[in-house]
Amino acid sequence: MKYLAFCTIIFIFLGIGRTQTLTELRAIKITNVDSDVLFSNAKTAEAMDYLASIGVNTILTVVWNGNGASGDHTLYPSAVMDSYFEKPIHPAFTNRDPLERVLIEAHRNGMEVMPWFEMGFSTSYSQNGGHIIEKYPDWALKDVDGNLVVKNGFDWMSAINPDVQKFIRALAVEVAENYDIDGIEYSDRIPAMPVEGGYDTETLAVYLEEHDGQDPPDNYNDTAWKQWRADKLTDFFKSVHDTIKNIDPNLVVSSSPSLYPWSYENYLQDSKTWVEQRIVDNIIPQVYRYNYTDYLFELNKSLNNFPGYRDIYFPGMLIKSGSYVIEPDFLLKSLQANRDRNVNGEAFFFYEALRANNNLLGDTLKATFYKQPALTPDRDGKIWRPKAIVVNEDDADVVISGNWQNVDAPGFKGGFLKWNDTGSGAIEYYFDVPFTAWFNVYAFIVPDAENTSTAPYTLYSDNDSLNVFLDQSNTDNNGWQFLESVYMEKGKKKIVKLTAAPANGNVMADAVMIMINRKLSPDVIITDLPENNTLTEVIPQTTVLFRNYPNPFNPSTTIRYALDKPGPVSLKVFDTLGRQVVTLVNSEKSAGTHQAIWNGLNQSSEQAASGLYFYSLQTDNYQKMYKMILLK
């Protein structure tokens, strides 16, 4: 059994139904850091419920943003930001993880989530570089006169500075490694650099090294100088793409740049090359216009810049900006124009527009173009994020013993139960598990200061059980709370038991939920849910060793690998001196996906010391090694 941490913020695509034949990308961005959607678990849940109800299937969530007063921060607790700036999260979200909440509620509804790095290489808005440039002044992007580059109000750091690239890349890696996300989203400021910039010391050093000490032209519009800088941005994007795919090949790398070639001439974004080199899985040009005639003109022009790539092309559509909200007629005509040109989907900017005027635009989508559910385009016609399965405390699949009292107060669905008797009791939750996989298990909590801080839950897998204690008194823990990840075979079975006894104090009971953990079950193929549950074992096209999870770990970690053909397999753990610690696998294995668990014991069944270790997979035609850290 494995622990899983979550984090959260928002961008959207359309929902999954029971009979999936349509494949479209339907997306909307949540970018405003002041949006109340991100400040409350209940509001996050309500927003995700609504988006799923109107057919949205992917959420691209903003995780890198700021405001005029503070400059850029992450909207999730970031060890990277903490190490660089001692500012682990945007100050508006201290003690909260918006990304985690969006992931839970979106995945519960069967929607994918892609963290969106909105501010990119911009550091702040009209703040002279904000806290980032204050801490690292050599990161500042400079013009030919040595001034900080400020364009359209945004302050910039150099996207070619190796230290800046390392920092920005680390944010994407951190999110991909620590959260069960579905991809990442870059946009008009990443990778990007105002064409006026590039004269900072670090960028000049890279240029001089590659040009025999010759300075770049003072004319920032010089053709070769522009191309050199644009190529550096492309190289950075490719490195991020390759890194993310190495972490998990199922993660989608998406980009919503400004319109080409304007984006190239002004911000050195060579999105045409990105598409041709397949650095992006989705290209979402910002076809942001305020009337249909202009939208149609720019859509046609944009499509001509990406011939042969309609399968990954989805226009970005402006539906709200300040007080402006798109009219329904303009929206519908634009969607029809998209479909007439075999453009299967779009991304909307931004969420609040759908809820304006009593949900007018959202309900319009639901009644027209988004009436039929659609799968996302990146999953080969399969269901990547099936809806979670929820068992409420009053469902037939619950067995109750003892004297539980009904509480007429808002729970997940209706009220909830509470135990404050002197005797003992229990509630057992049974699930009809639809396919074999790793599942995250959650309990819905309505906290109260009088509740116990150690509510005892027992989780059951097919051959094991685990006790988990949950704090039901902390008012910050409202809504779905993660218990554990459990491997379960398909079938009807008991998954959770909540026990009440005098020693436990006041215990409350509400719904319990299971949802697939895609980090631990990336190869589970789901073709139809829920009437005709089928699970297809797919033989991998190549042999691959996956990164262990969790990492760092204590006391155990899971190491997965996939074989394209049957044969002998050796999976071993080594210490930093190259000495073999333990052999996990040394036998013939069939083609398909396998896993091994290292519990931190060496070959003599003694506990290994904390520290860095290596695990290596070897077959007849493959060898790969990764690092992992054992913590105690």
XYZ file of C-alpha atoms in Angstrom:
632
model
C 0.000 0.000 0.000
C 1.305 3.411 -0.936
C 0.730 6.958 0.131
C -0.186 9.602 -2.404
C -0.005 13.372 -2.000
C -2.137 15.683 -4.096
C -2.086 19.390 -5.139
C -4.210 21.706 -7.338
C -5.446 24.753 -9.617
C -7.503 24.973 -12.879
C -7.988 24.776 -16.704
C -10.670 22.591 -18.367
C -11.767 20.104 -21.084
C -15.031 18.028 -21.562
C -16.514 15.121 -19.599
C -16.844 11.393 -20.058
C -20.114 9.509 -20.347
C -21.033 5.896 -20.632
C -21.031 5.505 -24.394
C -17.899 7.196 -25.702
C -17.563 7.652 -29.447
C -16.775 11.365 -29.721
C -13.193 12.553 -29.186
C -12.735 16.264 -28.550
C -10.616 18.557 -26.456
C -12.880 20.920 -24.511
C -11.019 23.184 -22.152
C -11.349 26.250 -19.948
C -8.742 28.059 -17.861
C -9.044 29.155 -14.271
C -6.345 31.778 -13.960
C -7.479 34.406 -11.462
C -5.679 33.790 -8.165
C -8.506 35.615 -6.422
C -11.094 33.179 -7.752
C -13.147 31.860 -4.853
C -13.106 28.446 -6.561
C -9.608 27.908 -5.196
C -10.139 29.151 -1.651
C -12.689 26.607 -0.454
C -12.923 22.832 -0.709
C -16.675 23.111 -1.092
C -16.411 25.689 -3.878
C -13.768 23.669 -5.682
C -16.055 20.636 -5.525
C -19.060 22.626 -6.744
C -17.074 24.065 -9.669
C -15.799 20.655 -10.743
C -19.272 19.147 -10.453
C -20.664 21.872 -12.700
C -17.903 21.608 -15.287
C -18.361 17.856 -15.526
C -22.117 18.317 -15.845
C -21.701 20.490 -18.948
C -19.262 18.093 -20.601
C -15.795 19.383 -19.681
C -13.162 16.620 -19.757
C -9.805 18.219 -18.889
C -8.745 20.824 -16.370
C -5.562 22.792 -17.053
C -4.878 24.271 -13.668
C -2.838 27.412 -12.978
C 0.025 26.637 -10.635
C 2.476 29.474 -11.377
C 1.040 32.936 -10.926
C 0.989 36.022 -8.755
C -0.627 39.377 -8.431
C 0.526 42.962 -8.748
C 1.696 43.211 -5.176
C 3.564 39.963 -4.636
C 5.069 38.688 -7.878
C 5.146 35.060 -8.897
C 4.431 32.155 -6.558
C 3.284 28.583 -6.905
C -0.292 27.668 -6.099
C 0.779 24.433 -4.463
C 3.307 23.818 -1.649
C 6.608 23.832 -3.533
C 9.907 22.594 -2.166
C 11.579 24.209 -5.191
C 10.194 27.662 -4.366
C 11.039 27.155 -0.721
C 14.651 26.292 -1.532
C 15.101 29.282 -3.856
C 13.008 31.943 -2.109
C 11.686 30.543 1.199
C 8.222 31.182 -0.249
C 6.681 27.716 -0.690
C 3.246 28.919 -1.843
C 1.323 32.044 -2.852
C 0.572 33.919 0.395
C -3.162 33.828 -0.310
C -3.047 30.013 -0.025
C -0.934 29.454 3.065
C -1.927 26.141 4.715
C -3.908 25.195 1.614
C -3.133 23.194 -1.520
C -5.422 24.348 -4.362
C -3.867 21.917 -6.854
C -4.584 18.954 -4.594
C -8.238 19.937 -4.235
C -8.752 20.397 -7.976
C -7.139 17.035 -8.683
C -9.376 15.257 -6.193
C -12.603 16.876 -7.345
C -11.823 16.802 -11.078
C -10.688 13.183 -11.039
C -13.741 12.287 -8.966
C -15.778 13.585 -11.895
C -13.711 11.808 -14.549
C -11.885 14.916 -15.818
C -8.177 15.191 -16.570
C -6.006 17.867 -14.954
C -2.967 19.655 -16.363
C -1.147 22.170 -14.162
C -0.767 25.426 -16.099
C 2.363 27.571 -15.651
C 0.680 30.809 -16.632
C 3.328 33.424 -15.780
C 6.128 31.471 -17.426
C 9.355 33.487 -17.600
C 7.637 36.639 -16.395
C 8.405 37.400 -12.761
C 5.710 39.902 -11.836
C 3.407 42.614 -13.125
C 4.752 46.179 -12.826
C 6.799 45.361 -9.715
C 10.326 45.945 -11.054
C 10.893 42.193 -11.126
C 9.187 41.408 -7.822
C 10.729 39.142 -5.199
C 12.378 36.932 -7.841
C 14.640 39.620 -9.321
C 15.180 41.103 -5.865
C 16.685 37.769 -4.768
C 18.460 36.983 -8.042
C 19.200 40.253 -9.879
C 21.341 38.443 -12.467
C 18.182 36.587 -13.598
C 16.720 39.830 -14.979
C 16.163 40.076 -18.732
C 17.940 43.193 -20.011
C 17.520 45.303 -23.129
C 20.404 46.770 -25.121
C 20.630 49.713 -22.699
C 20.898 47.415 -19.675
C 17.371 48.024 -18.399
C 14.976 45.390 -17.067
C 12.668 44.366 -19.899
C 9.040 45.218 -19.122
C 6.501 44.465 -21.853
C 2.752 45.046 -21.588
C 3.281 45.579 -17.886
C 5.021 42.239 -17.269
C 8.554 42.102 -15.829
C 10.792 39.415 -17.319
C 13.657 37.156 -16.379
C 15.973 35.751 -19.023
C 14.664 32.524 -20.533
C 18.166 31.708 -21.808
C 19.946 32.097 -18.479
C 20.887 28.486 -17.530
C 20.023 29.079 -13.858
C 16.594 30.440 -14.760
C 15.927 27.485 -17.043
C 16.971 25.089 -14.295
C 14.548 26.732 -11.848
C 11.568 26.823 -14.222
C 12.190 23.239 -15.366
C 12.367 22.118 -11.736
C 8.846 23.420 -11.100
C 7.405 21.264 -13.878
C 9.377 18.230 -12.723
C 8.234 18.745 -9.139
C 4.574 18.753 -10.121
C 4.960 15.756 -12.446
C 6.748 13.692 -9.803
C 4.650 14.618 -6.766
C 1.108 14.709 -8.121
C -1.075 12.282 -10.045
C -1.550 14.787 -12.882
C -2.426 14.132 -16.534
C -0.039 16.564 -18.230
C 1.352 20.101 -18.094
C 0.346 23.312 -19.851
C 2.686 26.082 -21.054
C 1.330 29.250 -22.651
C 2.172 32.675 -24.084
C 4.935 33.487 -21.594
C 6.635 30.083 -21.556
C 8.856 29.449 -23.284
C 8.943 33.076 -24.378
C 11.151 36.147 -24.227
C 10.355 39.672 -25.424
C 12.314 40.318 -28.595
C 13.815 43.443 -26.990
C 15.695 41.291 -24.491
C 18.772 39.115 -24.507
C 21.465 41.592 -23.460
C 21.806 40.394 -19.883
C 25.172 39.049 -18.783
C 24.222 35.360 -18.704
C 22.535 35.341 -22.137
C 25.459 37.259 -23.629
C 27.884 34.748 -22.128
C 26.113 31.876 -23.899
C 26.053 33.827 -27.173
C 29.718 34.865 -26.979
C 30.797 31.291 -26.312
C 28.990 30.106 -29.427
C 30.160 33.014 -31.645
C 33.903 33.211 -30.956
C 33.533 36.175 -28.614
C 31.528 38.291 -31.046
C 28.779 40.438 -29.517
C 25.195 40.115 -30.788
C 23.749 42.946 -32.892
C 22.404 46.013 -31.100
C 19.354 45.697 -33.359
C 17.147 43.252 -31.487
C 15.198 42.597 -34.703
C 18.263 41.286 -36.514
C 17.134 38.082 -38.266
C 19.966 35.804 -37.126
C 19.905 37.188 -33.570
C 16.167 36.542 -33.315
C 16.529 33.010 -34.650
C 19.355 32.198 -32.236
C 17.285 33.271 -29.240
C 14.166 31.510 -30.530
C 16.163 28.316 -31.028
C 17.350 28.501 -27.406
C 13.732 28.667 -26.263
C 12.887 25.691 -28.468
C 15.813 23.751 -27.002
C 14.532 24.512 -23.501
C 11.003 23.395 -24.374
C 12.328 20.168 -25.861
C 14.292 19.471 -22.693
C 11.142 19.964 -20.600
C 9.111 17.768 -22.958
C 11.683 14.979 -22.842
C 12.027 15.224 -19.065
C 8.276 15.061 -18.487
C 7.901 12.120 -20.866
C 10.735 10.328 -19.095
C 8.907 10.751 -15.791
C 5.699 9.408 -17.333
C 5.112 8.910 -21.075
C 1.357 9.204 -20.471
C 1.632 12.859 -19.428
C 0.400 15.300 -22.082
C 2.625 18.286 -22.895
C 0.339 21.100 -24.019
C 1.057 24.642 -25.203
C -1.165 27.682 -25.755
C 1.143 30.278 -27.341
C 0.215 33.600 -28.874
C -0.613 33.525 -32.571
C 2.206 32.652 -34.943
C 4.093 34.486 -36.538
C 3.247 37.450 -34.269
C 4.413 35.389 -31.307
C 7.755 34.777 -32.996
C 8.286 38.403 -33.990
C 7.412 39.739 -30.528
C 8.175 36.945 -28.054
C 10.448 34.556 -29.997
C 7.914 31.719 -29.664
C 8.594 29.426 -32.635
C 5.464 27.327 -32.185
C 5.585 26.154 -35.795
C 8.869 24.404 -35.064
C 7.511 23.017 -31.780
C 4.708 21.320 -33.656
C 6.881 20.064 -36.492
C 9.358 18.576 -34.004
C 6.469 17.133 -31.932
C 7.674 18.912 -28.815
C 4.000 19.444 -27.961
C 1.137 16.936 -27.832
C -1.493 19.697 -28.069
C -1.101 23.129 -29.667
C -3.719 25.664 -28.539
C -3.000 29.038 -30.239
C -4.665 31.969 -28.532
C -7.211 32.952 -31.188
C -8.505 35.624 -28.834
C -10.889 37.994 -30.658
C -13.913 40.066 -29.708
C -16.122 39.433 -32.744
C -16.873 36.527 -35.032
C -15.436 38.070 -38.224
C -12.043 38.609 -36.599
C -12.126 35.170 -34.972
C -12.827 33.437 -38.273
C -10.078 35.384 -40.035
C -7.470 34.527 -37.385
C -8.610 30.905 -37.129
C -8.126 30.357 -40.871
C -4.749 32.074 -40.824
C -3.622 30.101 -37.782
C -4.673 26.777 -39.277
C -2.595 27.541 -42.378
C 0.481 27.806 -40.164
C 0.038 24.211 -38.963
C -0.860 22.178 -42.054
C -1.146 18.470 -41.428
C -1.506 18.844 -37.666
C -5.276 19.092 -37.203
C -5.134 16.118 -34.839
C -3.310 18.194 -32.196
C -4.628 21.685 -33.060
C -7.259 23.266 -30.776
C -7.890 27.044 -30.789
C -7.859 29.048 -27.600
C -11.042 31.120 -27.347
C -11.517 34.294 -25.321
C -14.843 34.182 -23.477
C -14.071 36.640 -20.683
C -11.727 39.579 -20.160
C -12.453 42.134 -17.474
C -16.122 43.008 -17.806
C -16.336 41.475 -21.281
C -18.212 38.175 -21.588
C -18.762 36.571 -24.997
C -22.307 36.518 -26.369
C -23.863 33.043 -26.834
C -24.397 33.630 -30.573
C -20.720 34.515 -31.101
C -19.713 31.455 -29.078
C -21.900 29.032 -31.033
C -20.877 30.399 -34.436
C -17.214 30.063 -33.464
C -17.666 26.467 -32.312
C -19.402 25.655 -35.577
C -16.499 27.214 -37.477
C -14.122 24.982 -35.542
C -16.064 21.825 -36.355
C -16.506 22.828 -40.020
C -12.709 22.866 -40.287
C -12.275 19.473 -38.594
C -11.020 21.135 -35.431
C -12.176 18.817 -32.679
C -12.131 20.928 -29.583
C -11.093 24.210 -28.053
C -9.790 25.776 -24.857
C -11.678 28.642 -23.219
C -10.226 31.562 -21.284
C -11.602 31.506 -18.602
C -13.857 29.702 -16.082
C -15.900 32.552 -14.599
C -17.482 33.276 -18.000
C -19.354 29.976 -17.881
C -21.021 30.923 -14.607
C -21.887 34.515 -15.546
C -25.520 35.469 -16.121
C -26.834 32.493 -14.193
C -24.618 29.940 -16.005
C -25.787 31.108 -19.440
C -22.678 30.114 -21.423
C -22.083 26.864 -19.565
C -25.660 25.761 -19.976
C -25.520 26.779 -23.648
C -22.560 24.459 -24.210
C -24.327 21.626 -22.410
C -27.437 22.032 -24.586
C -25.547 22.261 -27.909
C -21.995 21.310 -28.841
C -21.166 19.639 -25.528
C -24.400 17.709 -25.235
C -22.724 14.438 -26.204
C -19.873 13.323 -23.895
C -16.400 13.184 -25.401
C -13.102 11.483 -24.674
C -9.892 13.493 -24.661
C -7.882 13.203 -27.903
C -4.658 11.917 -26.346
C -5.842 8.553 -25.053
C -6.371 6.502 -28.222
C -10.083 6.161 -27.649
C -9.692 4.817 -24.101
C -10.951 6.186 -20.783
C -7.954 7.556 -18.928
C -9.805 9.061 -15.962
C -12.890 7.019 -15.104
C -15.182 8.620 -12.566
C -14.539 7.709 -8.961
C -16.856 5.300 -7.176
C -18.555 6.728 -4.094
C -20.400 4.728 -1.438
C -22.493 6.902 0.865
C -23.093 5.989 4.502
C -26.767 5.270 3.790
C -26.229 3.156 0.652
C -27.172 -0.503 0.424
C -23.481 -1.422 0.177
C -22.870 -0.302 3.765
C -23.156 -2.506 6.843
C -23.817 -0.576 10.084
C -23.542 -1.933 13.610
C -24.073 -0.053 16.842
C -25.904 3.106 17.807
C -25.068 5.715 15.135
C -27.064 8.942 15.116
C -28.245 10.759 11.994
C -27.054 14.363 11.765
C -29.205 16.668 9.667
C -26.355 18.840 8.373
C -24.665 19.075 4.953
C -22.441 16.092 4.196
C -21.381 14.701 0.843
C -24.942 13.709 -0.062
C -27.504 14.669 2.519
C -26.503 14.394 6.174
C -24.041 12.102 7.922
C -23.756 9.814 10.948
C -22.153 10.455 14.287
C -21.121 8.186 17.158
C -21.002 9.436 20.709
C -22.338 6.396 22.523
C -20.663 4.548 25.368
C -20.675 1.259 23.479
C -18.880 0.229 20.299
C -19.898 0.125 16.680
C -18.631 0.034 13.112
C -19.497 0.937 9.528
C -18.263 -1.300 6.710
C -18.157 0.013 3.132
C -18.433 -2.491 0.256
C -17.485 -1.575 -3.330
C -18.100 -3.190 -6.688
C -14.545 -2.672 -7.984
C -14.901 -2.338 -11.789
C -11.354 -3.275 -12.818
C -8.071 -4.407 -11.317
C -5.805 -1.497 -10.406
C -4.319 0.663 -7.655
C -6.989 2.911 -6.152
C -6.744 5.952 -3.898
C -9.187 5.702 -1.004
C -10.799 8.808 0.513
C -13.212 9.539 3.345
C -15.537 12.542 3.296
C -15.205 14.578 6.489
C -17.431 17.206 8.070
C -15.045 18.351 10.813
C -16.051 19.498 14.262
C -13.886 20.529 17.191
C -15.670 17.900 19.311
C -14.794 15.096 16.892
C -11.951 12.697 17.484
C -8.512 13.482 16.091
C -7.812 9.763 15.605
C -10.774 8.236 13.780
C -9.732 4.601 13.143
C -10.194 3.401 9.553
C -9.173 -0.066 8.380
C -8.442 -0.449 4.668
C -8.521 -3.845 2.972
C -6.765 -5.066 -0.138
C -7.061 -8.594 -1.485
C -4.348 -9.946 0.805
C -3.624 -7.289 3.396
C -5.133 -4.628 5.654
C -3.924 -1.327 7.027
C -5.029 0.916 9.887
C -5.220 4.652 9.177
C -6.130 7.349 11.702
C -7.793 10.524 10.440
C -8.215 13.831 12.250
C -11.932 14.681 12.129
C -11.607 17.697 14.429
C -9.440 19.961 12.267
C -11.712 22.347 10.373
C -9.121 22.614 7.585
C -9.780 18.943 6.780
C -13.265 19.333 5.376
C -14.311 17.414 2.297
C -12.455 14.441 0.836
C -9.430 13.329 2.839
C -6.915 10.840 1.484
C -6.526 7.614 3.463
C -4.233 5.363 1.412
C -3.604 3.737 -1.968
C -4.733 0.110 -2.200
C -4.306 -2.526 -4.914
C -7.622 -4.217 -5.666
C -8.765 -6.962 -7.984
C -12.019 -6.552 -9.864
C -15.110 -7.680 -7.936
C -17.401 -6.953 -4.990
C -15.533 -6.595 -1.693
C -15.182 -4.731 1.576
C -12.708 -1.868 1.241
C -13.110 0.300 4.368
C -14.224 -0.196 7.968
C -14.691 2.713 10.373
C -14.733 1.713 14.041
C -16.278 3.577 16.952
C -15.543 2.868 20.604
C -15.406 4.870 23.850
C -11.636 5.205 23.531
C -12.005 6.800 20.101
C -14.127 9.759 21.169
C -16.744 11.263 18.865
C -16.557 9.681 15.410
C -18.434 10.943 12.332
C -19.147 8.834 9.241
C -19.978 9.935 5.716
C -19.184 8.760 2.195
C -16.080 6.815 1.151
C -14.592 7.010 -2.350
C -12.139 5.057 -4.511
C -10.504 6.423 -7.678
C -7.791 5.020 -9.889
C -4.197 6.001 -9.128
C -2.620 6.546 -12.534
C 0.912 6.818 -11.187
C 0.657 3.272 -9.929
C -1.647 1.941 -12.684
C -0.590 3.650 -15.940
C -1.154 0.568 -18.092
C -4.711 -0.243 -17.051
C -6.833 0.061 -20.196
C -10.472 0.991 -19.647
C -12.716 0.730 -22.669
C -16.216 1.152 -21.271
C -17.802 2.159 -17.982
C -19.920 1.496 -16.066
C -22.345 -0.967 -17.723
C -19.841 -3.143 -19.573
C -16.697 -3.072 -17.485
C -13.824 -4.476 -19.490
C -10.138 -4.512 -18.804
C -7.687 -5.237 -21.602
C -4.100 -6.244 -20.904
C -1.992 -4.445 -23.500
C 1.432 -5.806 -24.400
C 3.932 -2.912 -24.337
C 5.662 -2.036 -27.605
C 9.016 -1.678 -25.842
C 10.590 -2.809 -22.591
C 10.738 0.005 -20.045
C 11.674 0.472 -16.397
C 9.485 3.029 -14.605
C 10.551 5.290 -11.781
C 9.713 3.883 -8.352
C 6.818 5.253 -6.338
C 6.832 6.774 -3.821
C 10.291 8.338 -3.837
C 11.664 9.144 -1.274
C 9.996 6.291 0.626
C 9.553 4.712 4.031
C 9.211 1.834 4.613
C 8.643 0.412 1.109
C 8.393 1.425 -2.539
C 6.948 -0.095 -5.713
C 9.113 -0.618 -8.803
C 7.196 -1.241 -12.028
C 8.479 -2.450 -15.382
C 6.954 -3.467 -18.708
C 8.230 -6.214 -21.046
C 7.558 -6.309 -24.775
C 8.253 -10.065 -24.879
C 8.728 -12.930 -22.421
C 12.202 -13.691 -21.154
C 14.631 -13.659 -18.247
C 14.487 -10.589 -16.001
C 16.908 -9.330 -13.367
C 15.892 -6.493 -11.044
C 18.468 -5.577 -8.402
C 19.146 -2.850 -5.842
C 22.647 -1.411 -5.347
C 24.169 1.040 -2.872
C 26.261 4.090 -3.825
C 29.455 1.994 -3.816
C 28.010 -0.359 -6.414
C 27.498 -3.204 -3.974
C 24.429 -5.357 -4.533
C 21.917 -4.923 -1.707
C 19.148 -7.252 -2.787
C 17.800 -9.120 -5.809
C 14.099 -8.405 -6.258
C 13.546 -10.414 -9.456
C 15.642 -13.101 -11.095
C 13.335 -15.262 -13.177
C 11.437 -15.676 -16.422
C 8.593 -13.177 -16.863
C 5.790 -12.973 -19.388
C 5.245 -10.016 -21.704
C 3.219 -7.260 -20.057
C 3.456 -5.049 -16.978
C 4.989 -6.272 -13.715
C 5.969 -4.807 -10.381
C 8.175 -5.567 -7.408
C 8.130 -4.076 -3.918
C 11.293 -3.290 -2.000
C 10.661 -3.126 1.731
C 14.095 -1.749 2.566
C 15.575 -5.103 3.541
C 18.873 -6.415 2.215
C 19.657 -9.943 1.019
C 20.053 -11.088 4.634
C 16.620 -9.655 5.576
C 18.295 -6.908 7.584
C 17.047 -3.334 7.410
C 19.056 -1.205 4.985
C 20.362 2.162 6.149
C 18.775 5.443 5.090
C 20.283 6.956 1.994
C 20.621 6.832 -1.777
C 20.200 3.554 -3.677
C 20.036 2.466 -7.300
C 17.744 -0.094 -8.891
C 18.589 -1.739 -12.192
C 16.501 -3.759 -14.648
C 18.238 -6.048 -17.119
C 16.800 -8.277 -19.854
C 18.265 -9.820 -22.994
C 17.979 -6.536 -24.879
C 17.469 -3.828 -22.257
C 19.231 -2.301 -19.276
C 18.194 0.750 -17.235
C 19.005 2.160 -13.797
C 17.312 4.795 -11.603
C 18.003 6.386 -8.219
C 15.786 6.176 -5.144
C 16.022 7.404 -1.558
C 15.177 5.425 1.563
C 14.230 7.662 4.491
C 13.723 6.665 8.132
